[in-house]
N, CA, C and O of each residue as an XYZ file, in Angstrom:
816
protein
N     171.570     29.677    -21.890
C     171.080     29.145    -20.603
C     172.244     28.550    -19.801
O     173.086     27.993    -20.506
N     172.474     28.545    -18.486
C     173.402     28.222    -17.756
C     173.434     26.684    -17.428
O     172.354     26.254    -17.023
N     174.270     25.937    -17.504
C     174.208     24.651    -17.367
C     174.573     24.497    -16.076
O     174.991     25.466    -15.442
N     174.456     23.155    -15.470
C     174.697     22.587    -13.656
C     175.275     21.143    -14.039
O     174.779     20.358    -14.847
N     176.361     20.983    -13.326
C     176.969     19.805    -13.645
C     176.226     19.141    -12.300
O     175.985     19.721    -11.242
N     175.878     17.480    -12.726
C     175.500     16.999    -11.866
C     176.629     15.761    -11.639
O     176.572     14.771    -12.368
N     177.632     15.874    -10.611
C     178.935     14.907    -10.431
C     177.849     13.633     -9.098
O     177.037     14.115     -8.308
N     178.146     12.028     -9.183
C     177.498     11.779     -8.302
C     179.032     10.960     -7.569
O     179.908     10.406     -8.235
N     179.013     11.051     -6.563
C     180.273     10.163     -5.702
C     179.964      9.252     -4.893
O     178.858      9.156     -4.362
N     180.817      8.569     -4.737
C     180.102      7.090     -3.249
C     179.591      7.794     -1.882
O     178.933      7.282     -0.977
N     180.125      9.221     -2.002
C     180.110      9.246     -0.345
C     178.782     10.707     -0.365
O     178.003     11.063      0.518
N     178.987     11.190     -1.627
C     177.782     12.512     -1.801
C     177.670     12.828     -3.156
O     178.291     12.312     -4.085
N     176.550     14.012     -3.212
C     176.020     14.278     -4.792
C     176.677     15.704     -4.781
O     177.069     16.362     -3.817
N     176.686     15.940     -5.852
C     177.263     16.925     -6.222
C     176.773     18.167     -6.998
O     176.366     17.657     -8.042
N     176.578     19.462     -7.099
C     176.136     20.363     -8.304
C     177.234     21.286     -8.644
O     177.675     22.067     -7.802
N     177.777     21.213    -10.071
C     178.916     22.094    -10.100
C     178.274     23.170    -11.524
O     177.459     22.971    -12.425
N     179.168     24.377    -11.108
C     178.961     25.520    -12.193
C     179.434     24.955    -13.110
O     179.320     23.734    -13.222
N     180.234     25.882    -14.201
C     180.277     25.868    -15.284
C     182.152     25.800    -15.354
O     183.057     25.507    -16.136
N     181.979     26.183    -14.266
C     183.635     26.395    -14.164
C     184.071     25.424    -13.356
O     185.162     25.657    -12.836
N     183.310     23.913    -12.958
C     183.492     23.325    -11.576
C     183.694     23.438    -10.792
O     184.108     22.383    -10.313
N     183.688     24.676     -9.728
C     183.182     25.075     -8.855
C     181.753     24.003     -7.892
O     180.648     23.961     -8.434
N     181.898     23.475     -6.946
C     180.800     22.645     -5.957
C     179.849     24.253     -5.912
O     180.175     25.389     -5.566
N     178.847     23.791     -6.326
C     177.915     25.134     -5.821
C     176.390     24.487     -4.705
O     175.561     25.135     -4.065
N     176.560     23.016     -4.881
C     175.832     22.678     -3.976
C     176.250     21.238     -3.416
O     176.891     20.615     -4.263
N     176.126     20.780     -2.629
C     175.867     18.924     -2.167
C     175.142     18.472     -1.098
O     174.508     19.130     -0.273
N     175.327     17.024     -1.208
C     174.672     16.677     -0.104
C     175.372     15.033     -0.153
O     175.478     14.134     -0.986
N     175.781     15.292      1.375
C     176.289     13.646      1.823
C     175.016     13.095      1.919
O     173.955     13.587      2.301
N     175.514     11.178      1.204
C     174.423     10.134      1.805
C     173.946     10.498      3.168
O     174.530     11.183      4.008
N     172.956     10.005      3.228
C     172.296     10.089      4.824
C     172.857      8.645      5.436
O     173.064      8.740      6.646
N     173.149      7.337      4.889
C     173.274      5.978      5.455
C     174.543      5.845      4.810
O     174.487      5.629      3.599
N     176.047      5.950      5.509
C     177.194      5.941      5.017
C     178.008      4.640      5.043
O     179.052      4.493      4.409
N     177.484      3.770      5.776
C     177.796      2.007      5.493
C     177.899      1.904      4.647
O     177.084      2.421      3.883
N     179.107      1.071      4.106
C     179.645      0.592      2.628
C     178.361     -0.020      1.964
O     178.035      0.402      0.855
N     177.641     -0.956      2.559
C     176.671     -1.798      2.532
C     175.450     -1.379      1.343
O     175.054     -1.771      0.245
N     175.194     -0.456      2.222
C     173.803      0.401      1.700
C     174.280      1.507      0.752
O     173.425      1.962     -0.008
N     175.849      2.136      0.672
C     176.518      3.238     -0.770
C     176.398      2.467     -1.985
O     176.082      2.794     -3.129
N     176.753      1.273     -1.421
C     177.042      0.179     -3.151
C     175.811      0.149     -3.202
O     175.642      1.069     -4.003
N     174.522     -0.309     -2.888
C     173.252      0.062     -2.948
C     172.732      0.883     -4.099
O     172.143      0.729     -5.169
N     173.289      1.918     -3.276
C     172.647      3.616     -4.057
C     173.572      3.617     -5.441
O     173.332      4.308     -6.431
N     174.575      2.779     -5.306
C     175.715      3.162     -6.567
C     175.309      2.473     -7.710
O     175.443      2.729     -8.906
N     174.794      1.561     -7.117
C     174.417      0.093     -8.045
C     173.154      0.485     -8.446
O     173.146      0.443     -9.676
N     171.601      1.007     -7.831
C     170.944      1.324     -7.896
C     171.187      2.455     -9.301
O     170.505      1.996    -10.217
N     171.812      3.571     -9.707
C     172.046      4.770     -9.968
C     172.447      4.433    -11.419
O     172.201      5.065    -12.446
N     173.392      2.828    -11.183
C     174.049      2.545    -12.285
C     173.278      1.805    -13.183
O     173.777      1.456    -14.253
N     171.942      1.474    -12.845
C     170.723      0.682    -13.479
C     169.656      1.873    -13.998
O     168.492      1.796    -14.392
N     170.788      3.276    -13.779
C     169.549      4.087    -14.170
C     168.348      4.343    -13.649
O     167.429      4.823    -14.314
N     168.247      3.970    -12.120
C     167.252      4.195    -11.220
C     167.869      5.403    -10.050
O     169.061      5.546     -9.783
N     166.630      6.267     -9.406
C     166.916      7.155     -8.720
C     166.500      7.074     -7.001
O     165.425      7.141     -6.406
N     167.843      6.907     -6.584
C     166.966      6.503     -4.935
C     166.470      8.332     -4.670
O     166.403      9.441     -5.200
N     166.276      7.711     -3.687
C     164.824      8.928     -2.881
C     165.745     10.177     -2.766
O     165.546     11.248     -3.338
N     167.025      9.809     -1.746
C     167.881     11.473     -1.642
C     168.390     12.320     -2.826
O     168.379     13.547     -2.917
N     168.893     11.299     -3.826
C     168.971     12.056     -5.163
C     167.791     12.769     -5.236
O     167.884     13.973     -4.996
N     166.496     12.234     -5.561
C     165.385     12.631     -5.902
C     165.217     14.513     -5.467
O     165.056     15.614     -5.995
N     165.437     13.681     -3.815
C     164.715     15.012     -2.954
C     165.961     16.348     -3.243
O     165.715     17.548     -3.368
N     166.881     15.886     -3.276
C     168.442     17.134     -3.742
C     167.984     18.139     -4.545
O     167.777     19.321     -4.271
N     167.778     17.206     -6.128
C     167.348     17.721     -6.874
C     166.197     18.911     -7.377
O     166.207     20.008     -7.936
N     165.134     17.873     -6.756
C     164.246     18.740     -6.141
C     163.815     19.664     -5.812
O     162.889     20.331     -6.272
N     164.679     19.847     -4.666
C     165.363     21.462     -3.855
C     166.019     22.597     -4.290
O     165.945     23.751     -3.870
N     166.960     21.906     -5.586
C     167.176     22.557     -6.155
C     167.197     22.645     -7.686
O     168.092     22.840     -8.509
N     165.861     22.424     -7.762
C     165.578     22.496     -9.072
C     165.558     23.943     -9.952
O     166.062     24.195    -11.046
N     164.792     24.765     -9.055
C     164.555     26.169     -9.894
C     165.444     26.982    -10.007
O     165.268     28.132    -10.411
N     166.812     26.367     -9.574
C     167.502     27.182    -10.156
C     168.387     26.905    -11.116
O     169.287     27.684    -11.429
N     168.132     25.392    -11.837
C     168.721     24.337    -12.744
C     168.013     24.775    -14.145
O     166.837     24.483    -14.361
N     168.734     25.430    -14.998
C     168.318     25.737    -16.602
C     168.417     24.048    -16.993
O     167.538     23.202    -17.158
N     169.945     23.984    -17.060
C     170.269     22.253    -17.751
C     171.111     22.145    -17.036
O     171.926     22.938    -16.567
N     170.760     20.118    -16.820
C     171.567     19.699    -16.054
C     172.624     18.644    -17.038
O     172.290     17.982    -18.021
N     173.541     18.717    -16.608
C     174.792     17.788    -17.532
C     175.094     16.962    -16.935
O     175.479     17.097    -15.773
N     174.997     15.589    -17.682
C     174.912     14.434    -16.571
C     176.450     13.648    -17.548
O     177.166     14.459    -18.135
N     176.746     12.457    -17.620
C     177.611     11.622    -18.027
C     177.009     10.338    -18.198
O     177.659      9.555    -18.891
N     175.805      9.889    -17.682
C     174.871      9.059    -17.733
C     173.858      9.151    -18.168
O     172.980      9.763    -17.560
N     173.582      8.428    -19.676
C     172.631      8.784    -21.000
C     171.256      8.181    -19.648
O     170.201      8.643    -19.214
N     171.857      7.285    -19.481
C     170.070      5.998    -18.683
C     169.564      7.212    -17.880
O     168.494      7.819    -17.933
N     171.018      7.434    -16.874
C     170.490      8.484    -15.969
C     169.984      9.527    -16.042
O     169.119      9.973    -15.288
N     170.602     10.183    -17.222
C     169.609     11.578    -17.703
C     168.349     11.076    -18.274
O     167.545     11.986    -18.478
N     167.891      9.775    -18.628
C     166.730      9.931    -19.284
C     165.914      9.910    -18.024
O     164.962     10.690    -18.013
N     166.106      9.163    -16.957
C     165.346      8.982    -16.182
C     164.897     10.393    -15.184
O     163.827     10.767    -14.705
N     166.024     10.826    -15.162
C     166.195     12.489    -13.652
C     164.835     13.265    -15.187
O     163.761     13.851    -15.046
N     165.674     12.834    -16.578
C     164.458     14.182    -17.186
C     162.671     13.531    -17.132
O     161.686     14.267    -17.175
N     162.637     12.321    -17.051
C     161.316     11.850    -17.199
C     160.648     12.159    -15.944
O     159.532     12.655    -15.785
N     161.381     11.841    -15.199
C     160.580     11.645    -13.266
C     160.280     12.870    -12.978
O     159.154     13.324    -12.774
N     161.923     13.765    -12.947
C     161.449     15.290    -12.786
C     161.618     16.331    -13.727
O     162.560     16.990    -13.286
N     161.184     16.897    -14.889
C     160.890     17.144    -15.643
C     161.965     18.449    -15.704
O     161.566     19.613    -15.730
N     163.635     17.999    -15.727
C     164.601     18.141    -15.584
C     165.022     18.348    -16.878
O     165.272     17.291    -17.457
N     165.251     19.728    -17.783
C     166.057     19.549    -18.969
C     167.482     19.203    -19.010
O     168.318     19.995    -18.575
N     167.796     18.104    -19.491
C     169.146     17.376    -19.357
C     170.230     17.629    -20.675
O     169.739     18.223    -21.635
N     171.294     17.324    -20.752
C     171.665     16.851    -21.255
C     173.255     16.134    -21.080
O     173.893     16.583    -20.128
N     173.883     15.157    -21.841
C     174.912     14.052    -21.540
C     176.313     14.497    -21.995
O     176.416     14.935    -23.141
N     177.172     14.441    -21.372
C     178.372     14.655    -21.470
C     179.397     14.131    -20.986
O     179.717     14.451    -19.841
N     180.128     13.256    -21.668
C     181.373     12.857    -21.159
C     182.636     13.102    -21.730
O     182.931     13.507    -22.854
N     183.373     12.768    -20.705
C     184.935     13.256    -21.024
C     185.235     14.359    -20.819
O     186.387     14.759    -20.987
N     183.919     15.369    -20.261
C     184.220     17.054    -20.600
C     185.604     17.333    -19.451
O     186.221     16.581    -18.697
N     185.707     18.886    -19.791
C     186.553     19.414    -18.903
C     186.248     19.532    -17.448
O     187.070     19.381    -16.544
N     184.814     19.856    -17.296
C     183.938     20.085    -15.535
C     184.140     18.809    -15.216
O     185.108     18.863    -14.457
N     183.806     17.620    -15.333
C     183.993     16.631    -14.979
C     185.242     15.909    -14.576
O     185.397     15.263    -13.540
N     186.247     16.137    -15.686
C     187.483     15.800    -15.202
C     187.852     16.032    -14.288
O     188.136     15.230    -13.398
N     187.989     17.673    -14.252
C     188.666     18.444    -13.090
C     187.482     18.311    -11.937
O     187.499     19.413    -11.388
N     186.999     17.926    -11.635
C     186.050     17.403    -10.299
C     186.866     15.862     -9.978
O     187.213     15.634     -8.820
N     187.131     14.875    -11.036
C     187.467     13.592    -10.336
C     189.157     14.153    -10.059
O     189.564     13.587     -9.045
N     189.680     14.604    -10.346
C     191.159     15.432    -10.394
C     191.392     15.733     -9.136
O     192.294     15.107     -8.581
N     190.613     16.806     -8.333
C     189.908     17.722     -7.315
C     189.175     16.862     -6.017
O     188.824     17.367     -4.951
N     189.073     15.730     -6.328
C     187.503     15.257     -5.179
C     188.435     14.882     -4.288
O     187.707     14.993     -3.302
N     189.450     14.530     -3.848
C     190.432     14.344     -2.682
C     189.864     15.637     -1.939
O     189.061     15.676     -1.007
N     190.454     16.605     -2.556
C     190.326     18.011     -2.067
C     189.460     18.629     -1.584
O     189.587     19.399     -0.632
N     187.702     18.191     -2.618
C     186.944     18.650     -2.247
C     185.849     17.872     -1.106
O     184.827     18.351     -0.615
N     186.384     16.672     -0.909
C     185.931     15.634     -0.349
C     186.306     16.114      1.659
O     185.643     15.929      2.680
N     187.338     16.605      1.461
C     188.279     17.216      2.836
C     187.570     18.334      3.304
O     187.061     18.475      4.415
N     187.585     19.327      2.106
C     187.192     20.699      2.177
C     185.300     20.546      2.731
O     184.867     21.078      3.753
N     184.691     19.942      2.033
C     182.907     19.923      1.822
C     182.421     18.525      2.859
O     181.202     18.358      2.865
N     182.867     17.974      3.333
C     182.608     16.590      3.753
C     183.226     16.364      5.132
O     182.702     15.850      6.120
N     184.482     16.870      4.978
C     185.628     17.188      6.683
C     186.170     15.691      6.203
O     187.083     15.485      7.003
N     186.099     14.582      5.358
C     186.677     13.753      5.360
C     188.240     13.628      4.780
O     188.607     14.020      3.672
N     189.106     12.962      5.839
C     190.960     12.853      5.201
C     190.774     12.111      4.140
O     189.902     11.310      3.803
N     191.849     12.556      3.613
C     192.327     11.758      2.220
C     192.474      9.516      2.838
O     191.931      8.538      2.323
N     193.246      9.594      3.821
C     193.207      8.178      4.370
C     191.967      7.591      4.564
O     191.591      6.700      3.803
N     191.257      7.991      5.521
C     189.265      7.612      5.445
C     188.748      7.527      4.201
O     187.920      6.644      3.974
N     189.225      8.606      2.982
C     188.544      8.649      2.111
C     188.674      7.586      1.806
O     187.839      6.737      2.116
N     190.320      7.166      0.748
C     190.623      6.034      0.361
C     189.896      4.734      0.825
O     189.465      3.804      0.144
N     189.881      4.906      2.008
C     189.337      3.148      3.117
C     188.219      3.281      2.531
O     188.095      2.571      1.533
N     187.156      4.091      2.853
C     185.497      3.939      2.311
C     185.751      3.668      1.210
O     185.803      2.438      1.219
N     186.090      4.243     -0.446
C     186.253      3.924     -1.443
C     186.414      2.223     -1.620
O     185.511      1.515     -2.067
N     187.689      1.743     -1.195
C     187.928      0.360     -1.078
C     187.015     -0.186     -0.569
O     186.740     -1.220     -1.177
N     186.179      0.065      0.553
C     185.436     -0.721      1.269
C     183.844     -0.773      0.507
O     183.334     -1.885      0.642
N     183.036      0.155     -0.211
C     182.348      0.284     -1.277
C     182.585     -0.606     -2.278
O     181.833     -1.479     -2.711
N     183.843     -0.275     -2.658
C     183.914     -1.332     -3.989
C     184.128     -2.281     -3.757
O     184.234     -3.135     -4.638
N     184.235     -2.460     -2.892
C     184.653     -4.635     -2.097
C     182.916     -4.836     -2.234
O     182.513     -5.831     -2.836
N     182.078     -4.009     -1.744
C     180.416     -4.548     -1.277
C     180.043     -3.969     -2.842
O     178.839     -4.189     -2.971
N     180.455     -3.455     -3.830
C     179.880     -3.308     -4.945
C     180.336     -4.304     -5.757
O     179.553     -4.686     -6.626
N     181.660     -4.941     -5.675
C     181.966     -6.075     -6.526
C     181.058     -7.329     -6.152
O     180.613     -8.094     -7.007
N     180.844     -7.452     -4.870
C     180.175     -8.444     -4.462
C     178.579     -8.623     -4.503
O     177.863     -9.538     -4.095
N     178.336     -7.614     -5.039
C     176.884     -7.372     -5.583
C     176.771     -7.602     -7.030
O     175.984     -8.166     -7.791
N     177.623     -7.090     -7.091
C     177.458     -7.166     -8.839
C     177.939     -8.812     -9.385
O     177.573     -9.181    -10.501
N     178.657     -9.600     -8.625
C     179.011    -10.855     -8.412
C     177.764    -11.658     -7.984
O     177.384    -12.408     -8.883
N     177.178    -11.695     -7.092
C     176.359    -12.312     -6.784
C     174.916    -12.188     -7.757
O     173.964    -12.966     -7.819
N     175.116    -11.145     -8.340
C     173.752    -10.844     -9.189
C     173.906    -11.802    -10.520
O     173.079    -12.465    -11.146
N     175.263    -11.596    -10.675
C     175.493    -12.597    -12.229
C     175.598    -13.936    -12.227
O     175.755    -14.688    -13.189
N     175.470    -14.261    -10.727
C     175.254    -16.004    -10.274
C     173.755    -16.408    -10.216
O     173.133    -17.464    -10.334
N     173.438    -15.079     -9.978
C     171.761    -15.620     -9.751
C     171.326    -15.449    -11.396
O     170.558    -16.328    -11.784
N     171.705    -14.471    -12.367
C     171.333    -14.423    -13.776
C     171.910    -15.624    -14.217
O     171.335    -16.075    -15.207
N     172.939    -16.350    -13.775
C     173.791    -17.832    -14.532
C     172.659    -18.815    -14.025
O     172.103    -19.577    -14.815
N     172.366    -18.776    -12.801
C     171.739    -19.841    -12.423
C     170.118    -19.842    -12.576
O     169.540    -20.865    -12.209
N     169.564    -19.067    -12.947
C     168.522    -18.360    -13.790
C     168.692    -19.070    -15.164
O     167.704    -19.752    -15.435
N     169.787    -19.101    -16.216
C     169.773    -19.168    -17.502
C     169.697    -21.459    -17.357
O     169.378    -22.357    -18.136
N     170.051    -21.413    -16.345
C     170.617    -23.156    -16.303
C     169.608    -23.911    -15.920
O     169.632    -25.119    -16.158
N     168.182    -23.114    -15.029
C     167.226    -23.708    -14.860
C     166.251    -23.328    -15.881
O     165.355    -24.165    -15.984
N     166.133    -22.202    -16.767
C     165.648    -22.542    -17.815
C     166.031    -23.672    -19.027
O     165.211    -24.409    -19.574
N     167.228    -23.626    -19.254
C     167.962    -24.737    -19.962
C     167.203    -25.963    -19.530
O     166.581    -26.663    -20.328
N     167.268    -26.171    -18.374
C     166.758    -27.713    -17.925
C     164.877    -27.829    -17.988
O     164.136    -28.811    -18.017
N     164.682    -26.798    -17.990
C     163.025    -26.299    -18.198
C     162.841    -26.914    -19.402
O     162.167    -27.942    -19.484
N     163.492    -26.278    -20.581
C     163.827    -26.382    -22.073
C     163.831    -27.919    -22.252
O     162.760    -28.454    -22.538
N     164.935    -28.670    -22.109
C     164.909    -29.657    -21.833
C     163.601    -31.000    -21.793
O     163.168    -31.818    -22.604
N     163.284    -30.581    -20.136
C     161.958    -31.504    -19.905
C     161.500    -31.010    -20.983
O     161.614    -31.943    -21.777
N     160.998    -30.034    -21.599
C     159.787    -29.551    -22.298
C     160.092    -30.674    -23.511
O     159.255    -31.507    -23.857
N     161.473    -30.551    -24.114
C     161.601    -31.330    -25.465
C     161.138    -33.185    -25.293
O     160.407    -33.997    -25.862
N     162.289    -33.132    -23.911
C     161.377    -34.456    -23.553
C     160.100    -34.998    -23.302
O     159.736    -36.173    -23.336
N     159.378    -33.812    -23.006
C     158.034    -34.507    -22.879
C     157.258    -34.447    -24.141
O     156.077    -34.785    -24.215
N     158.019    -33.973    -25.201
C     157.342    -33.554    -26.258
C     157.613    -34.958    -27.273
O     156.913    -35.314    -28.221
N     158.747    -35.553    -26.790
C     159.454    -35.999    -27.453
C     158.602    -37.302    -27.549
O     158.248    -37.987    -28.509
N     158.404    -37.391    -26.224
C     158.018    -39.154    -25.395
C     156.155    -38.585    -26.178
O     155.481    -39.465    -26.715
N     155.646    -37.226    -26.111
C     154.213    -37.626    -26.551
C     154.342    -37.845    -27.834
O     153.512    -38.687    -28.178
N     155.074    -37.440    -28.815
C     155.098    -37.933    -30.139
C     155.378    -39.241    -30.703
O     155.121    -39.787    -31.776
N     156.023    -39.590    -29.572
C     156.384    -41.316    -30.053
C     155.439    -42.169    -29.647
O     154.962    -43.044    -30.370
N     155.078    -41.929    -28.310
C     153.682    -42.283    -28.229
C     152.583    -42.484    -29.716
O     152.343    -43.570    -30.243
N     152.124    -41.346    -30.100
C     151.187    -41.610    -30.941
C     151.670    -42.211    -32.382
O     151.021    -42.505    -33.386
N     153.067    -42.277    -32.088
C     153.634    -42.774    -33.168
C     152.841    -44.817    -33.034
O     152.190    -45.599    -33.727
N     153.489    -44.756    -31.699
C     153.020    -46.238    -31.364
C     151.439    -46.914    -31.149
O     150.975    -48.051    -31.236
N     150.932    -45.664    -30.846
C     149.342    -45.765    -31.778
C     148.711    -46.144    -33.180
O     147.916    -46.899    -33.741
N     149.521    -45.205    -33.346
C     149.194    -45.058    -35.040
C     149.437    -46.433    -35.923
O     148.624    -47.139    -36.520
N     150.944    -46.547    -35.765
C     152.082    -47.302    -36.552
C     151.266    -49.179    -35.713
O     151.329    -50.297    -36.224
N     150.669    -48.807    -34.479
C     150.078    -50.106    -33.956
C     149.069    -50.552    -34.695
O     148.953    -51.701    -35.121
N     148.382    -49.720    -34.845
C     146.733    -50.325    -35.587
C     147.440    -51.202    -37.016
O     146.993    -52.321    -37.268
N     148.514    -50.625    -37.866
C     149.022    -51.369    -38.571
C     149.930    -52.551    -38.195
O     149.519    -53.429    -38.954
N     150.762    -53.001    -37.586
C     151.700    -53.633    -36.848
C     151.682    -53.814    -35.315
O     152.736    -53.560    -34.731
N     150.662    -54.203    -34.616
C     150.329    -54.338    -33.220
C     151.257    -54.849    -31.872
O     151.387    -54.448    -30.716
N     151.949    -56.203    -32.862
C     152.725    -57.335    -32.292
C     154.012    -55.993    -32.208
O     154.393    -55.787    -31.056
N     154.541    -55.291    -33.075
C     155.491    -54.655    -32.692
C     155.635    -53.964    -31.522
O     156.738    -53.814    -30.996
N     154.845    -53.627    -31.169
C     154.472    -52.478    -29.672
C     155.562    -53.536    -28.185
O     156.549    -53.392    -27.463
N     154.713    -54.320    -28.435
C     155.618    -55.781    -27.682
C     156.267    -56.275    -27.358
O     156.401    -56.841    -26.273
N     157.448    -56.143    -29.027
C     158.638    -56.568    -28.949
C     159.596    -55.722    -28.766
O     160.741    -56.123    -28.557
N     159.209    -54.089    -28.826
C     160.380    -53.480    -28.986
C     159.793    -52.330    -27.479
O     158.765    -51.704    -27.739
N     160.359    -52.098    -26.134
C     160.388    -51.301    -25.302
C     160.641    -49.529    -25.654
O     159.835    -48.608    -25.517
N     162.060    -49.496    -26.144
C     162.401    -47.997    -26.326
C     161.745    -47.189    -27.507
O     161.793    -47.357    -28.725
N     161.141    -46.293    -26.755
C     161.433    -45.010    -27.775
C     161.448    -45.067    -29.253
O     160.664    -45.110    -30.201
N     163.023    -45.042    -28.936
C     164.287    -44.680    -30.014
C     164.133    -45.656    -31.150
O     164.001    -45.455    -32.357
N     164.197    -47.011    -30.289
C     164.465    -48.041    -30.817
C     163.201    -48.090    -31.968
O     163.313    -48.165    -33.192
N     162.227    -48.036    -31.318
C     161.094    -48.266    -32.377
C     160.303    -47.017    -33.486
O     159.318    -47.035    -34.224
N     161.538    -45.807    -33.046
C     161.030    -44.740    -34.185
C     162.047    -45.439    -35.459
O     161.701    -45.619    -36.627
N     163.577    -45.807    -34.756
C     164.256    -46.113    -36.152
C     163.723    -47.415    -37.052
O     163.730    -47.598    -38.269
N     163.204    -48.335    -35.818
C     162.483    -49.560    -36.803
C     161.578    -49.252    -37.963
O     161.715    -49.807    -39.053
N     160.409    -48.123    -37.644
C     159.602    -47.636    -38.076
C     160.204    -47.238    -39.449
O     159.914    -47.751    -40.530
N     161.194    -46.122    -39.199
C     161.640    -45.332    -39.756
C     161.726    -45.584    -41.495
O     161.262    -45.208    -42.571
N     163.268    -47.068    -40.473
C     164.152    -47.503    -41.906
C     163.219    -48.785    -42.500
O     163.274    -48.940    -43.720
N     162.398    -49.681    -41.755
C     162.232    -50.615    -42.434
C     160.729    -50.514    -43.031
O     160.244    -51.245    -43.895
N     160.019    -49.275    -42.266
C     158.186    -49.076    -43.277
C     157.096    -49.959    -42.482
O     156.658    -50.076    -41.337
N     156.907    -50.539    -43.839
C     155.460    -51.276    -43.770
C     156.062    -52.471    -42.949
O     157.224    -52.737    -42.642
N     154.709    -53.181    -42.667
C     154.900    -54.598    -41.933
C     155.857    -55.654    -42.824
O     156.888    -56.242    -42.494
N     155.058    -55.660    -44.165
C     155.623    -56.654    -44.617
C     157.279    -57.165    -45.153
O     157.795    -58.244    -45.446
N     157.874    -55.292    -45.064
C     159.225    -55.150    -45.151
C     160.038    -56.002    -44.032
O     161.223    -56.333    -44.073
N     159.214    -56.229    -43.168
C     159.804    -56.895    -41.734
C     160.598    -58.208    -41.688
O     160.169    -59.294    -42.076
N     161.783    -57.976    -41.174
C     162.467    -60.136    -41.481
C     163.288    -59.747    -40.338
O     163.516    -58.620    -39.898
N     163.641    -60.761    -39.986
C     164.909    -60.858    -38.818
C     166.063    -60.254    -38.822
O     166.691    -59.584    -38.002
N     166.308    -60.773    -40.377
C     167.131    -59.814    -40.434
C     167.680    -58.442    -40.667
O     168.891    -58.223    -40.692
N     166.538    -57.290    -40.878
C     166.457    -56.295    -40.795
C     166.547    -55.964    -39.817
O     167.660    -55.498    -39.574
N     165.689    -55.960    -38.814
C     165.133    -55.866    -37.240
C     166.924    -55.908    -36.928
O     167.554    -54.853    -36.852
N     167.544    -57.162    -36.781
C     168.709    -57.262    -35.810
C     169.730    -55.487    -36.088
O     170.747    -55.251    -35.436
């Protein structure tokens, strides 16, 4: 069966033979750095925006297997569209496409090697900064659970001592009285027991 390399780039998608040869593409439709890191970032979570989708699609029937480099991504292109896949990296088609994409980027696209470069840079400036900002919101995500965590122990903490001072009251009442904290009156409890263990000089 004939395989289809599926190459994806910031600026278009790609279908290559067997010999890497471009046998099909299609530029983004929305070419703002903005919205590529988007689709890049999107792609790289193993999700499929809509133009991939529809590419594919189009040219599906004439796709035996498609060879992807992205395990997430092939699972997903084979689940959604019922795409026989399979994963390959490092191969030779692939190489010689990232080797080549200056070239073929000029040739298939009309874009210079100088433009190219700039978009590239300018993508990965709005893809670093996505991918930056996402791991501030997952940090600051992990720090308000922490403090969630937290109250929780504290309130757990303060109802247990509570009934401690219930309990430990019906035996020792006058203690409730003398001692304000917490803390203070789990260790009284703790180290010195019963009532009658009680003297001044323990307590101090």
């Amino acid at each position: 069966m004939t395989k289809t390399y599926l190459a994806i780039n910031p600026l278009a998608i790609f279908l290559l033979d067997e010999t890497g040869n471009v046998t099909k593409y299609k530029q983004w439709r929305d070419q703002a750095p903005a919205t590529l890191a988007e689709k890049l970032h999107f792609i790289e979570e193993g999700k499929l925006p809509e133009e991939l989708v529809s590419f594919l699609s189009e040219n599906k029937s004439e796709i035996d297997i498609l060879v992807l480099e992205d395990e997430e991504l092939a699972r997903s292109i084979s689940s959604q569209l019922k795409i026989s896949v399979e994963v390959e990296t490092g191969g030779n088609v692939f190489r010689t496409f990232r080797e080549n994409i200056v070239k073929i980027v000029e040739e298939k696209l009309s874009i210079p090697q100088a433009e190219y470069y700039k978009k590239l840079w300018e993508i990965s400036l709005e893809l670093t900064r996505r991918k930056v900002r996402k791991a501030a919101e997952k940090r600051d995500l992990f720090i308000a659970q922490a403090i969630n965590a937290l109250d929780d122990i504290n309130k757990t903490i303060n109802l247990l001592a509570s009934r401690v001072r219930e309990w430990y009251g019906l035996h020792f009442p006058e203690l409730d009285d003398l001692v304000d904290e917490h803390e203070d009156y789990l260790k009284i409890v703790s180290e010195i027991g019963m009532r009658n263990n009680f003297t001044k000089e323990k307590v101090e």
